[in-house]
Each structure stands twice: as C-alpha cells, then as structure tokens.
Tab-separated table of C-alpha atoms in Angstrom:
chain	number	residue	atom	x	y	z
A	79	UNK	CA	-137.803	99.811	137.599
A	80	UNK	CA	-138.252	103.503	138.340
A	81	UNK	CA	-138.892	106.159	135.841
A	82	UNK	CA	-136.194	107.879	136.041
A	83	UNK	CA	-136.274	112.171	136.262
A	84	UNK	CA	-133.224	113.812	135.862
A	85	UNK	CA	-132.050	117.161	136.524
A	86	UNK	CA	-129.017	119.660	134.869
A	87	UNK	CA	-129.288	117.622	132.214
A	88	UNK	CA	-128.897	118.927	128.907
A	89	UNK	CA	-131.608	117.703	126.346
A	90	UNK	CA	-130.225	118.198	122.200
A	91	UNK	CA	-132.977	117.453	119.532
A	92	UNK	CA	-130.648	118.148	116.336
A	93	UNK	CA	-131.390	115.298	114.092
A	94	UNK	CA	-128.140	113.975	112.312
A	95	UNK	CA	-128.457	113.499	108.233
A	96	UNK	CA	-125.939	113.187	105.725
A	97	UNK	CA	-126.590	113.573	102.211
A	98	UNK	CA	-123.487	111.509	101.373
A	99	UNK	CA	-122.979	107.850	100.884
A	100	UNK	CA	-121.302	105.485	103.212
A	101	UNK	CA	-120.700	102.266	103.945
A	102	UNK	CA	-122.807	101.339	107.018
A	103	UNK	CA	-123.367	98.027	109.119
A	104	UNK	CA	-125.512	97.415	112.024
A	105	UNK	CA	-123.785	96.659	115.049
A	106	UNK	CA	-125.238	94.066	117.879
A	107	UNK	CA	-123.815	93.853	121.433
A	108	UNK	CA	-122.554	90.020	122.537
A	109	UNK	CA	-125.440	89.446	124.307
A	110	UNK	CA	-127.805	89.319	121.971
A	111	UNK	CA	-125.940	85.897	120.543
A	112	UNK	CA	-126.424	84.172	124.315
A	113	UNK	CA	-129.593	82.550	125.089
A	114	UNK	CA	-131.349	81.300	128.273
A	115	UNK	CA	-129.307	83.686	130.522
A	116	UNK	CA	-130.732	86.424	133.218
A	117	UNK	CA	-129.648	89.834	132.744
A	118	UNK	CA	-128.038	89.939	136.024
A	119	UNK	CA	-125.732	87.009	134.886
A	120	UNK	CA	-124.865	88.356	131.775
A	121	UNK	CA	-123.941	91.583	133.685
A	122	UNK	CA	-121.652	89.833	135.484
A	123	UNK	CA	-120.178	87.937	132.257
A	124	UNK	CA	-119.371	91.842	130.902
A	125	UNK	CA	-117.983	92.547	134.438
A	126	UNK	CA	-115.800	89.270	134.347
A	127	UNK	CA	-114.580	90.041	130.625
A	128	UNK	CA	-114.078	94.135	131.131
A	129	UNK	CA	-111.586	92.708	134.204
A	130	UNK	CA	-109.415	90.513	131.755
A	131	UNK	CA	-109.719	92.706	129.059
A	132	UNK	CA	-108.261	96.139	131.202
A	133	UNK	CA	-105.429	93.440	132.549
A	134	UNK	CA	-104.504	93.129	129.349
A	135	UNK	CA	-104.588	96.449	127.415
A	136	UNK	CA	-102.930	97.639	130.639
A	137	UNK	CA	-99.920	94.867	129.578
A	138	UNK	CA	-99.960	95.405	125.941
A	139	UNK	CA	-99.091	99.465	126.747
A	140	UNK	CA	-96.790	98.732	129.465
A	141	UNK	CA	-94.484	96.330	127.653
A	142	UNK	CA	-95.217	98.303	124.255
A	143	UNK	CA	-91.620	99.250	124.184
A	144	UNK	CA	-90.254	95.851	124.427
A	145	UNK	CA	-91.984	94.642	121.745
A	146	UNK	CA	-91.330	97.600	119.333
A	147	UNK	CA	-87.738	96.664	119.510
A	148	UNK	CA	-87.955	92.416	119.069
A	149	UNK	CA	-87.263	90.852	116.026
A	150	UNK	CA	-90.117	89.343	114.253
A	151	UNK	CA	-89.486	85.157	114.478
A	152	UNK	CA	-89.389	83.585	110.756
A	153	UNK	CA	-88.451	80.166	110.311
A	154	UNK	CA	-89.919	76.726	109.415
A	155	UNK	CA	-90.935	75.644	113.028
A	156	UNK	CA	-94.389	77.938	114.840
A	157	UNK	CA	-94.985	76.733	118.230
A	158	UNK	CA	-97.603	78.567	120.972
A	159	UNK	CA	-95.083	79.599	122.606
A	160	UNK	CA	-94.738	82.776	120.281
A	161	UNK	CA	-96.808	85.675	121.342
A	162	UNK	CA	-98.347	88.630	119.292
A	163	UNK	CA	-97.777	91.930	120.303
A	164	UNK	CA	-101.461	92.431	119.070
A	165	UNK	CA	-102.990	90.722	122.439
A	166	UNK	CA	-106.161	92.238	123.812
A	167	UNK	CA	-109.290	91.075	125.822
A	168	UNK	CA	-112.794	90.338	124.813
A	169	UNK	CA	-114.559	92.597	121.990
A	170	UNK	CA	-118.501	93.666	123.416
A	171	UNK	CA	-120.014	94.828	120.025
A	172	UNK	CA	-120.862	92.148	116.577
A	173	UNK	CA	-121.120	93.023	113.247
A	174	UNK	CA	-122.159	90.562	110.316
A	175	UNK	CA	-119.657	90.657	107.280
A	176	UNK	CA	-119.271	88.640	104.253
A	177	UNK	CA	-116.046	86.760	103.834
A	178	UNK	CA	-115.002	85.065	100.535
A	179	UNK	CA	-116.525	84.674	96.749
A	180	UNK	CA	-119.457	83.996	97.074
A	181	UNK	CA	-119.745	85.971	100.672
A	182	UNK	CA	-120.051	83.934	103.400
A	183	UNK	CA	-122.048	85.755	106.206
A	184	UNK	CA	-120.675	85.875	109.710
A	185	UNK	CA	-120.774	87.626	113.394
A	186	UNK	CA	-117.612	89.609	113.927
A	187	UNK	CA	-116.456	90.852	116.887
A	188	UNK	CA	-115.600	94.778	116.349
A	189	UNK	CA	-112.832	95.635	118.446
A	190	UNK	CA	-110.815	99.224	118.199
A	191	UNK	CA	-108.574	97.640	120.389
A	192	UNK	CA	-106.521	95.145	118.014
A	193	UNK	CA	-105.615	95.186	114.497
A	194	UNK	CA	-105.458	91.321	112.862
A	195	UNK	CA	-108.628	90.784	111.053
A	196	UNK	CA	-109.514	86.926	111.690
A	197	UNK	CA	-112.026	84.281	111.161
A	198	UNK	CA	-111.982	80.452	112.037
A	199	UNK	CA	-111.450	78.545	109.133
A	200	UNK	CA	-112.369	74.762	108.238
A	201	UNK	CA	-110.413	72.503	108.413
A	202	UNK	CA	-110.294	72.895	112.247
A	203	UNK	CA	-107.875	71.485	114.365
A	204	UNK	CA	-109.798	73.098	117.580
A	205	UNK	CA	-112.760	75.605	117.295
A	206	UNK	CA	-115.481	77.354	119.742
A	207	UNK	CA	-118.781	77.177	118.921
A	208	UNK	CA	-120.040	79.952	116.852
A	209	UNK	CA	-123.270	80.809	115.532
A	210	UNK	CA	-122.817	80.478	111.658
A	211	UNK	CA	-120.924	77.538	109.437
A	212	UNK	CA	-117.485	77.625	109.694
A	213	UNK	CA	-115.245	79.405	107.093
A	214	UNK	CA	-113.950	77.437	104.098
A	215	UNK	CA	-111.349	78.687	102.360
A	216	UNK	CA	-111.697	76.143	99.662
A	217	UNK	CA	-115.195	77.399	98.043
A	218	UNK	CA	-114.484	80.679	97.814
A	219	UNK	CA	-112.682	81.981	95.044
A	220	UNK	CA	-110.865	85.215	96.309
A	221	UNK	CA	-109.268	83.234	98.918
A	222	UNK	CA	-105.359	83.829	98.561
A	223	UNK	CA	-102.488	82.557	101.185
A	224	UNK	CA	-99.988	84.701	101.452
A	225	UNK	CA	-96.013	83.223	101.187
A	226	UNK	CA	-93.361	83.127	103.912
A	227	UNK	CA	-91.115	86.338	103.600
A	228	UNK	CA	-93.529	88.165	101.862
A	229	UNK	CA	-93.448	92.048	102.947
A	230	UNK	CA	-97.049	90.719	103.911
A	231	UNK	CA	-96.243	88.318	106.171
A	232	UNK	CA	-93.351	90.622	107.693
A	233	UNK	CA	-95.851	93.141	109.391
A	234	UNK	CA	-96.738	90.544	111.586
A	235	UNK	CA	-95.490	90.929	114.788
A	236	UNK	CA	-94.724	87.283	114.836
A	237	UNK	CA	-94.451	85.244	111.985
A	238	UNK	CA	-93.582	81.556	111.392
A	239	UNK	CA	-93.600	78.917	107.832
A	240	UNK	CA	-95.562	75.903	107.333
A	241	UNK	CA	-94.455	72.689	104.682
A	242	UNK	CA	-96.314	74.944	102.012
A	243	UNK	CA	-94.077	77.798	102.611
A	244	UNK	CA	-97.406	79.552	103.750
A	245	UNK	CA	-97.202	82.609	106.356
A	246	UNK	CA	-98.603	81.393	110.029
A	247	UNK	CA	-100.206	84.153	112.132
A	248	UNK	CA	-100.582	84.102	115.657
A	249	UNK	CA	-102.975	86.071	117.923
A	250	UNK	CA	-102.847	85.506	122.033
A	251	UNK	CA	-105.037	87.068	124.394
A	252	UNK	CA	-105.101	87.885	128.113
A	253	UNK	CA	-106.938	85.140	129.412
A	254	UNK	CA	-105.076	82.450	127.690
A	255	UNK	CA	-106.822	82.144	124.682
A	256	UNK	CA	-105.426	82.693	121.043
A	257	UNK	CA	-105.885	81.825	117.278
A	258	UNK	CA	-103.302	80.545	114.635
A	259	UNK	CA	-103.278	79.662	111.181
A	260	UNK	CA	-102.866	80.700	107.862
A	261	UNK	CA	-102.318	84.134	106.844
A	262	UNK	CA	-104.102	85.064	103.530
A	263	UNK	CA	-106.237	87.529	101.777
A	264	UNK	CA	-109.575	87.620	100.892
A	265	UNK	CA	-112.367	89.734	100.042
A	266	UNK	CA	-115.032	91.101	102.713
A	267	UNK	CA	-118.167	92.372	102.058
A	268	UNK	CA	-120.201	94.927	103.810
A	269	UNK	CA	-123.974	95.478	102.808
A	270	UNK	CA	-123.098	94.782	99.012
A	271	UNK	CA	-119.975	97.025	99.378
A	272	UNK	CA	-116.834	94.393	98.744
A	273	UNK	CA	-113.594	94.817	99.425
A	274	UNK	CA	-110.721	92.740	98.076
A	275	UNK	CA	-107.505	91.443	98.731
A	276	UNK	CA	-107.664	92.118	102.959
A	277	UNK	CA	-105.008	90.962	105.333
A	278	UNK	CA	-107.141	88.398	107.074
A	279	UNK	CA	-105.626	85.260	109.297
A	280	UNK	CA	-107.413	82.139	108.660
A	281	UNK	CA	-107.608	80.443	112.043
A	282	UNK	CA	-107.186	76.726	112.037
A	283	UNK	CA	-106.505	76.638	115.621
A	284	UNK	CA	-108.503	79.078	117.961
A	285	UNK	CA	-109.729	79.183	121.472
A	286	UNK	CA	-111.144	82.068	123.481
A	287	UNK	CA	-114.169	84.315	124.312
A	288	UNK	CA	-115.456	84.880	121.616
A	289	UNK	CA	-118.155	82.347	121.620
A	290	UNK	CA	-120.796	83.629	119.254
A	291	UNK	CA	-118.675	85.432	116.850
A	292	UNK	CA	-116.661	83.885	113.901
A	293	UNK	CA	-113.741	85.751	114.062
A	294	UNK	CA	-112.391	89.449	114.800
A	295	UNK	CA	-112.710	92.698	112.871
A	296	UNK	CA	-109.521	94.732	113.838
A	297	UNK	CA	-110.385	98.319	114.050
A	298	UNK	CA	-107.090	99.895	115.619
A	299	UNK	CA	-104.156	102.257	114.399
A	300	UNK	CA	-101.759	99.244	113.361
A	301	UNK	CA	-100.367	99.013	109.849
A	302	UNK	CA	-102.957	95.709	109.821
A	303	UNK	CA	-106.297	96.798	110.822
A	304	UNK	CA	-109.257	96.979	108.149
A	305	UNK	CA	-109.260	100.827	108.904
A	306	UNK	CA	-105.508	101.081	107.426
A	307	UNK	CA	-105.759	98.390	104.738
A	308	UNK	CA	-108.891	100.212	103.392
A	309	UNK	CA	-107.521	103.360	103.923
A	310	UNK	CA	-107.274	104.644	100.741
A	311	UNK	CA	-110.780	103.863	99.277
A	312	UNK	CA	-112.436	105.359	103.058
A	313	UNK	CA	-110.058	108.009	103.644
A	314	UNK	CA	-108.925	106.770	106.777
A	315	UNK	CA	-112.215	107.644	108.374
A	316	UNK	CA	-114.923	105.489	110.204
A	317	UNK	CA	-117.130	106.006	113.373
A	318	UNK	CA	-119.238	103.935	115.188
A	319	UNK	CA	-122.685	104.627	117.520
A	320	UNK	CA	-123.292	102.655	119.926
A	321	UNK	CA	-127.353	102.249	121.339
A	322	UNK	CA	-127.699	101.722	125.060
A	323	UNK	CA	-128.179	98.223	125.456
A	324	UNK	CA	-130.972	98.611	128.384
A	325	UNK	CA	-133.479	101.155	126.301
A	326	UNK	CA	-136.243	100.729	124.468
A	327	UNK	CA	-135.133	102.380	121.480
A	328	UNK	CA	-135.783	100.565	118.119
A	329	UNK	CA	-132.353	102.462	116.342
A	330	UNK	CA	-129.518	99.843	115.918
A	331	UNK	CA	-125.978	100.557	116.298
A	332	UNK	CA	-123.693	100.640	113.694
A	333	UNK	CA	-120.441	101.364	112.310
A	334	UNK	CA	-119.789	103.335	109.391
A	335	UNK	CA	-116.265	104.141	106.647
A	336	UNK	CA	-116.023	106.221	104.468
A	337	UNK	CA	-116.258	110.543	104.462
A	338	UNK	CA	-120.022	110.118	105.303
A	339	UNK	CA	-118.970	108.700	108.584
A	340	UNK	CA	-117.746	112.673	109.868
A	341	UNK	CA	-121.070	113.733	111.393
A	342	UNK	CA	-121.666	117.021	111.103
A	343	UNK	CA	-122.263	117.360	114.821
A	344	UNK	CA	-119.037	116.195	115.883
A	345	UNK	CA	-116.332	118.139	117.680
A	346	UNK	CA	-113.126	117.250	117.250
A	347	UNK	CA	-109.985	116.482	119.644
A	348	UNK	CA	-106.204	115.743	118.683
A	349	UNK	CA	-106.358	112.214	118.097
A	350	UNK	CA	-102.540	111.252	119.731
A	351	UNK	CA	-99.927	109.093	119.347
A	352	UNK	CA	-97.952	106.765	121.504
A	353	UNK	CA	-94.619	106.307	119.984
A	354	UNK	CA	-94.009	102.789	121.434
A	355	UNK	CA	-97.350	101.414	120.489
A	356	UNK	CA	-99.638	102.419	117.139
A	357	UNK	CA	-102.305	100.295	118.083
A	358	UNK	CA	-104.624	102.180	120.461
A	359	UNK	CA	-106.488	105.742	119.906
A	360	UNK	CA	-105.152	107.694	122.659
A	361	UNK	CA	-106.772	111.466	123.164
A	362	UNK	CA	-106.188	114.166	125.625
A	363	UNK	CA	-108.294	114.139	128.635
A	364	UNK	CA	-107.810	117.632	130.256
A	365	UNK	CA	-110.511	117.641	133.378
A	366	UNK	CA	-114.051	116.569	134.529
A	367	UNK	CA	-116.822	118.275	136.004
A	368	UNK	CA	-119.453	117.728	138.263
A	369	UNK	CA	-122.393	119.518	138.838
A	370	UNK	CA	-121.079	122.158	136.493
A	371	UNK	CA	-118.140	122.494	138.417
A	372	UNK	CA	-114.124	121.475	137.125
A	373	UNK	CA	-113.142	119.221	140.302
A	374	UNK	CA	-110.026	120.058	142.020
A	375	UNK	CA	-107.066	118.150	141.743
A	376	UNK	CA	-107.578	116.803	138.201
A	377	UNK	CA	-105.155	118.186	135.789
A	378	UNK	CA	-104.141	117.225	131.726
A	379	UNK	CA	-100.562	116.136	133.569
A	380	UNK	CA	-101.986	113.241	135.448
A	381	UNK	CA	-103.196	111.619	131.753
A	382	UNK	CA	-100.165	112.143	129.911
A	383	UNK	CA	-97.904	109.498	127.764
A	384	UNK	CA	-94.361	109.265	129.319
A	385	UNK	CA	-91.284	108.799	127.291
A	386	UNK	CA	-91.527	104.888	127.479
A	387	UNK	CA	-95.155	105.014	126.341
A	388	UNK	CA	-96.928	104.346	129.340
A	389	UNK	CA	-99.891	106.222	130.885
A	390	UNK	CA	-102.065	108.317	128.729
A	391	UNK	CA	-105.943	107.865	127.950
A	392	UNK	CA	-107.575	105.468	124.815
A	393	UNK	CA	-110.863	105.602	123.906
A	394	UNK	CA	-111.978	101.946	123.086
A	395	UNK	CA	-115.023	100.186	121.812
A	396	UNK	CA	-113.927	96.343	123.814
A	397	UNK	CA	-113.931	97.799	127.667
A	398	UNK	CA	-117.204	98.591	129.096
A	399	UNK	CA	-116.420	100.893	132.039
A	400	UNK	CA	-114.350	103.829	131.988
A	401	UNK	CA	-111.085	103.571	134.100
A	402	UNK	CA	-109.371	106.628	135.474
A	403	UNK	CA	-105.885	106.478	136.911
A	404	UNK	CA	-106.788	106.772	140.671
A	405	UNK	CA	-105.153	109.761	141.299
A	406	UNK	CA	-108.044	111.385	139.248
A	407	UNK	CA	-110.919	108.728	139.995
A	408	UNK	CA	-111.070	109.265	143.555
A	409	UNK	CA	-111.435	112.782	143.625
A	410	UNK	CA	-114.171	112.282	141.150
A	411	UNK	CA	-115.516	109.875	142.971
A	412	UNK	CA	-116.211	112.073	146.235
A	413	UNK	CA	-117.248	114.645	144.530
A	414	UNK	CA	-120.084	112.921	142.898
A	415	UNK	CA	-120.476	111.519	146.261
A	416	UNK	CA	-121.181	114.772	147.656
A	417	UNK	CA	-123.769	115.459	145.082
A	418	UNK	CA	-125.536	112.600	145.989
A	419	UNK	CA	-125.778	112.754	149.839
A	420	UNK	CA	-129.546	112.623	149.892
A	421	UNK	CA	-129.730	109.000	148.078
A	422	UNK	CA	-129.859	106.016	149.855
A	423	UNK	CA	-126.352	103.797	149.411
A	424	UNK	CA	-125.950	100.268	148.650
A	425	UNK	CA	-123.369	97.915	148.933
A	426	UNK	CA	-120.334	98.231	146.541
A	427	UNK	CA	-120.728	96.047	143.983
A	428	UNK	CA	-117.655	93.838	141.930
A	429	UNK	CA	-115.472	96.670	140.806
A	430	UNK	CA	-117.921	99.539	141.383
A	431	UNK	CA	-117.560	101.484	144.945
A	432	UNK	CA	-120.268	103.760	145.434
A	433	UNK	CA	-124.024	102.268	144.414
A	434	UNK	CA	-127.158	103.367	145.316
A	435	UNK	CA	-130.569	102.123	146.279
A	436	UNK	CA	-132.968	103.696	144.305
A	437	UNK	CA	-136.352	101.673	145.002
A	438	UNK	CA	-139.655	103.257	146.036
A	439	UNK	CA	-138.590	106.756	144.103
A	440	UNK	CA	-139.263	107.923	140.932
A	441	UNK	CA	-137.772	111.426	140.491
A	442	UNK	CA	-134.063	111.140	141.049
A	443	UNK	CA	-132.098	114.208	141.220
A	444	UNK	CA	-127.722	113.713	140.408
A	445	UNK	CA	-125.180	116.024	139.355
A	446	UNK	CA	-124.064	115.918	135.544
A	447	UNK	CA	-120.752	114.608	134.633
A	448	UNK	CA	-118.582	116.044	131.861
A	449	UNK	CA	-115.631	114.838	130.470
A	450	UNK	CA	-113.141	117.844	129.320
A	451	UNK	CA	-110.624	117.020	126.282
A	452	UNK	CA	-108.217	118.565	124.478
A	453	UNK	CA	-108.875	121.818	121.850
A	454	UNK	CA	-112.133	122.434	124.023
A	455	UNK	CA	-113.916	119.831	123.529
A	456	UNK	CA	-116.476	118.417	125.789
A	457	UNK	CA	-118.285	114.830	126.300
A	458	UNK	CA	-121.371	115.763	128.117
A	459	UNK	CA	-122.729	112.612	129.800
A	460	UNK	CA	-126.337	111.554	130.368
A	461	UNK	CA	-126.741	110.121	133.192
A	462	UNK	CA	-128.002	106.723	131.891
A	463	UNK	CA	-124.029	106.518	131.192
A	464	UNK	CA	-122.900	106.940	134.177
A	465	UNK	CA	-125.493	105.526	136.793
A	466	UNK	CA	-126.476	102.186	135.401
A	467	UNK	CA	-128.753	99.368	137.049
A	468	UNK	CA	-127.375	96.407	137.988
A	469	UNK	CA	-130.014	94.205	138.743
A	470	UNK	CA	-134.136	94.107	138.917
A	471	UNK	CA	-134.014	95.495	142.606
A	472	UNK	CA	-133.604	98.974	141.559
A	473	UNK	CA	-129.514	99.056	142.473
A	474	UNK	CA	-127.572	101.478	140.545
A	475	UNK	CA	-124.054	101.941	140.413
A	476	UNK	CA	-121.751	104.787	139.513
A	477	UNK	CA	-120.042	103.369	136.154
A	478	UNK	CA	-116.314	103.979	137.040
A	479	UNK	CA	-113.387	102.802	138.283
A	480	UNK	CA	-110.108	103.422	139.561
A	481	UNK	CA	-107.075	102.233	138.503
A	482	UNK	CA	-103.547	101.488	139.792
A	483	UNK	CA	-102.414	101.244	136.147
A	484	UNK	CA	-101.168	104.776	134.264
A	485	UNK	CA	-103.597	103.471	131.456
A	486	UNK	CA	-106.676	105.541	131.388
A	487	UNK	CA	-109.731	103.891	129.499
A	488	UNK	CA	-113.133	105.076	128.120
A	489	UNK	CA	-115.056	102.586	127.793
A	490	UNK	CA	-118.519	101.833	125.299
A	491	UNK	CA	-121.242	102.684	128.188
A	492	UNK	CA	-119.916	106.126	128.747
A	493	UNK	CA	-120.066	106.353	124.736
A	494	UNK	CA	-123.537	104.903	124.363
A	495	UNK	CA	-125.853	107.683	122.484
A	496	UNK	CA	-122.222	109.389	120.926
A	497	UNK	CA	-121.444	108.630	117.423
A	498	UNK	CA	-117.545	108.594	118.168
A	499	UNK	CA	-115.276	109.498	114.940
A	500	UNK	CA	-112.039	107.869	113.892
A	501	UNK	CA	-110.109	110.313	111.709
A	502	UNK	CA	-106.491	109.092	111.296
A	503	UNK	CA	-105.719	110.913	108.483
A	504	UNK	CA	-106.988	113.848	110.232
A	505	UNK	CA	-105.204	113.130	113.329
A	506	UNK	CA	-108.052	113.559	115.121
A	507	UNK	CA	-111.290	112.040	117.281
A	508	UNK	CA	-114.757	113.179	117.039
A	509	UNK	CA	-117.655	112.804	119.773
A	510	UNK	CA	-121.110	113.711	118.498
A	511	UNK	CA	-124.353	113.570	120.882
A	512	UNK	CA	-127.267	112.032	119.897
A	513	UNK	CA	-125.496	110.496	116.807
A	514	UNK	CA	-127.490	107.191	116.463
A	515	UNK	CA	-130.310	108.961	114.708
C-alpha cells in the first residue's frame, strides 16, 4: 500500500487522562473472532451485514409509531410469529463480560442500536456456534427467572408464558434471524466490577449473525438497555472509542460507564429524541464541509424528525458506513468529487459510487470533510475515515452513501479515532478527537 500524505488536515496531540475511576472494557471488532478469511472477503461480509442492518434500522424507525401504540401479547401460548419492536441488524464491535456467579466469560456483541441484553443459554433447542461454552443458568447462583405479569416482564415489547409461569422474550432481526427464551436476571461482570440483578433474556432458541459472539449487550435509549438498568450506579453516562481496524496502532478499543467516561475533550451536541421510538441516539446534523467550505444545498431541515417519527440522524456503533438522505449525499458527493479531479477513478464498488485508483503514488492530496452539528459543534474527519482501501490493489473508496430512506446514519468508520459520549441524563452527545489514548 501507499504511504499515504495528506493535506488540510488538522493534526491534535492533546493526550486524554482522567484522574477518575471508571469502569472500562476492551472492545474487539467481529473480525478478529473469524479465521482463515482474506481481508477483501471479510470486507465484503461488513458490506453484506451494513446492507441488512440499514434495511432494518430504516424499518424499525419507519413503523416506530405502529408499534408504540400495540398491545404487548401475554398469554400461555409464544409462537415465532410474534415480533419485537427491538429488531436491528448485525452488531460490528465484541466485548468480553462475565455472566452469572461464578462469572462466566463471554464475547458480546456491543450494539447502541438495540436494548435486550441476551446470551444463549444451555439447554439449547438450536444454537450458532460461538467461541466460548455455552451459558448455564443452572451453575450459577445469581441466576433468577423472572414471572409472567411481572412489571418486568411487561416492558417487553412482546411477551408470552411458559408451563412454569416464566416470562418468554423474543428478539427478531432483519435478516430472519432471532432469539427466544427465558427472561431472567442475573449478574454481569465487567473487569471485576459486578453488577446484579440485570434484565438479561436467556436464549434457548437463537439463530442469526452473530457467529462468534455469545449473546448481545444492548446499549440503546430503551427502558431495557444495560445503560438504563445501570443507570443509577453510572449516571446514565458511557462512551465508547473505537481504533481503526486497518492501523498499526497497539491501543485497543473500549467502552467505558461511569462519570470517568465524559472526556474532557469532548464537545457536546443536544442528544434528541424521537417521540415514537426511544431506542436510537438521534443528534442534529446541521451541514458539512468540504475543503473548508459549507456545501450548498445542505441545510438542518433536510435531517429533521417529522411528526410520525421518521427521518432524522442516529449515531450508531452496528452500521459501518455513514448514510445521508440523498438529498444531502449527492451534493456532497460532487463536491468532494470536484476536489478530487486530479486522481485517477475506479470503478464503483458495492454500495460506494465514487473510488479511486491510487497505485504508483505516494503523496495524495484530498479535501477535508467536516461534519457540522447542533450547538456548534464540529466532527472533523481524518481522512483515513472517509477514504478507505478496499482491497490490496491500492483502490480506495469514498466511505458514504446515499439513501432513499429519511433515516440518516453515522456509522463506526467515520467515528474511528473519536471517543463518542453517551450522556442521557445530560441529554446530550459528545465527540472527542483523538480519544483512544
């Protein structure tokens, strides 16, 4: 590959440190779990799942309002055919937890996108293959099902009663895939840190793609997540970095609760709220620039949440490449195009419609992208984030996409290098550069 020069791009050597304690665990992208597979191929795998997992986030918003007024199904019968509300696509970043007394270790997909915490659990009616020993419920000792009409079992969006009078959860996801099984709580544990009595479903039943992983952490807005549950004893506050999975950097990523997890670098936009749908983090996107310049045509009205709940932008950790609503992609498109009119172009590539081919060179001069948000606060891109390789033939690609959908989405490469806060009981999202340090 090339060594890459850029220009107009801003360098920041503030190192980040925090006197305070926190809860911190390291974070580790997918594919580091899948073995004997080319990095072109498992580009294409994240390509494949971003696809299924936009479909479906794009869904879940649409049809939020639908769902905000059903009735929850109790009763002594649970069939597949009842969906969750809390459907989303395939989570990109793994962190290792302990579940149950003693603490069983185990890969867990993080996922900003969802709220039920899960895990497979023995005995298994159907499983996928994961990396670590199946869950059992039966040696650990904080393990607790939770009854059948229970104000615990009635947050579910779906509910449903087995002979033991035991709450059934229910998870589906956009490619077909689901889990079901028992709801319970149990105690998690995170670096020595343990937390009891979680809202956790014990999946008996569970196909999908999250081969690798044991289960899901769910790290959304919903009354269920483990942010909200564990509200109290982290504030409500937890932010995550996450390393660029192509450098050579030796700094892990990680996620991090507690008041420690507010880097002092951060600046903060409103985080907002969809009032059909409590799930996602929506913020204001306001503009972009390009070569230091606001490009025309993009305005704060073409991002905003209508009165059914559709539209508006969410920042999420599951989707890998941004998605703009088109009316405000293409613009942005040409006129990054325009900065660029002295590289050679490639063939588009899967979702991707202006690549380059950048072999033979090694000083590569692009415009810098910034992404404008609300209360003046600015995401300033480097361009590893959004000009990314796509194979060993020097073929890079410019890391958006358009969208017919009103759902805006930005995605985990354009937030590699950021340490991106969650503040929900500050109502509001932080974006700190350089915050893996």
């Amino acid at each position: 590959m090339p060594d890459l020069s850029w220009s107009e791009s801003e360098t920041l050597n503030l190192p980040e440190t925090d006197s305070k304690t926190a809860v911190t665990v390291r974070l580790e992208h997918r594919d580091a779990l899948a073995f004997n597979a080319t990095p072109e191929a498992l580009f294409n795998l994240r390509l494949e799942r971003d696809v299924v997992r936009v479909k479906t986030l794009t869904a879940m918003a649409a049809s939020a309002h639908v769902r905000r007024n059903s009735t929850p199904a109790h009763g002594k019968d649970f069939s597949s055919s009842i969906i969750s509300g809390l459907s989303q696509g395939s989570g990109e970043y793994f962190t290792r937890i302990g579940v149950g007394t003693p603490p069983k270790y185990a890969y867990m997909v993080l996922d900003t996108g969802s709220d039920i915490v899960w895990i497979q659990c023995s005995p298994c009616r159907k499983c996928y293959t994961q990396t670590d020993p199946i869950f059992d419920p039966k040696k650990s000792e904080s393990y607790a099902s939770v009854s059948c009409g229970t104000p615990l079992c009635r947050r579910l969006d779906t509910s449903g009663c087995n002979k033991r009078k035991s709450c059934i959860y229910q998870v589906s996801y956009g490619d077909g895939s689901f889990t079901v099984g028992e709801f319970s709580t149990e105690t998690l544990t995170f670096r020595g840190t343990k937390i009891g009595n979680v809202a956790l479903g014990c999946g008996h039943d569970n196909e999908g793609l999250f081969i690798g992983a044991a289960g899901l952490l769910g790290l959304g807005r919903g009354k269920l997540s483990f942010p909200s549950q564990s509200g109290r004893r982290f504030g409500g506050k937890f932010s995550y970095c996450l390393v660029d999975r192509s450098s050579k950097t030796s700094k892990p990523s990680s996620v991090m609760f507690g008041e420690s997890a507010v880097s002092r670098l951060a600046v903060f936009t409103p985080m907002l709220t969809n009032p059909k749908l409590d799930t996602f983090y929506y913020l204001q996107l306001t503009g972009i620039s390009v070569g230091g310049t606001r490009v025309p045509g993009i305005t704060p009205s073409m991002f905003q949440i209508d009165a059914q709940g559709n539209g508006g932008v969410i920042i999420d950790s599951g989707t890998s490449v941004t998605r703009l609503t088109r009316s405000a992609y293409l613009p942005f498109r040409d006129a990054f195009r325009a900065g660029t009119t002295d590289l050679k172009r490639a063939p588009d590539f899967a979702l991707f419609d202006t690549c380059y081919d950048l072999s033979g060179q090694t000083v590569i001069k692009v415009p810098t992208v910034v992404l404008h948000f609300g209360s003046g606060t600015d995401m300033n891109l480097p361009p590893e984030n959004y000009l990314i390789s796509i194979d060993s033939k020097a073929s890079f690609c410019f890391a958006f996409a358009g969208t017919m959908s009103g759902l805006s989405i930005i995605g985990n490469i354009q937030q590699q290098g950021f340490r991106i806060v969650f503040d929900s009981a500050g109502s509001r999202i932080g974006i700190a550069p350089h915050g893996c340090a």
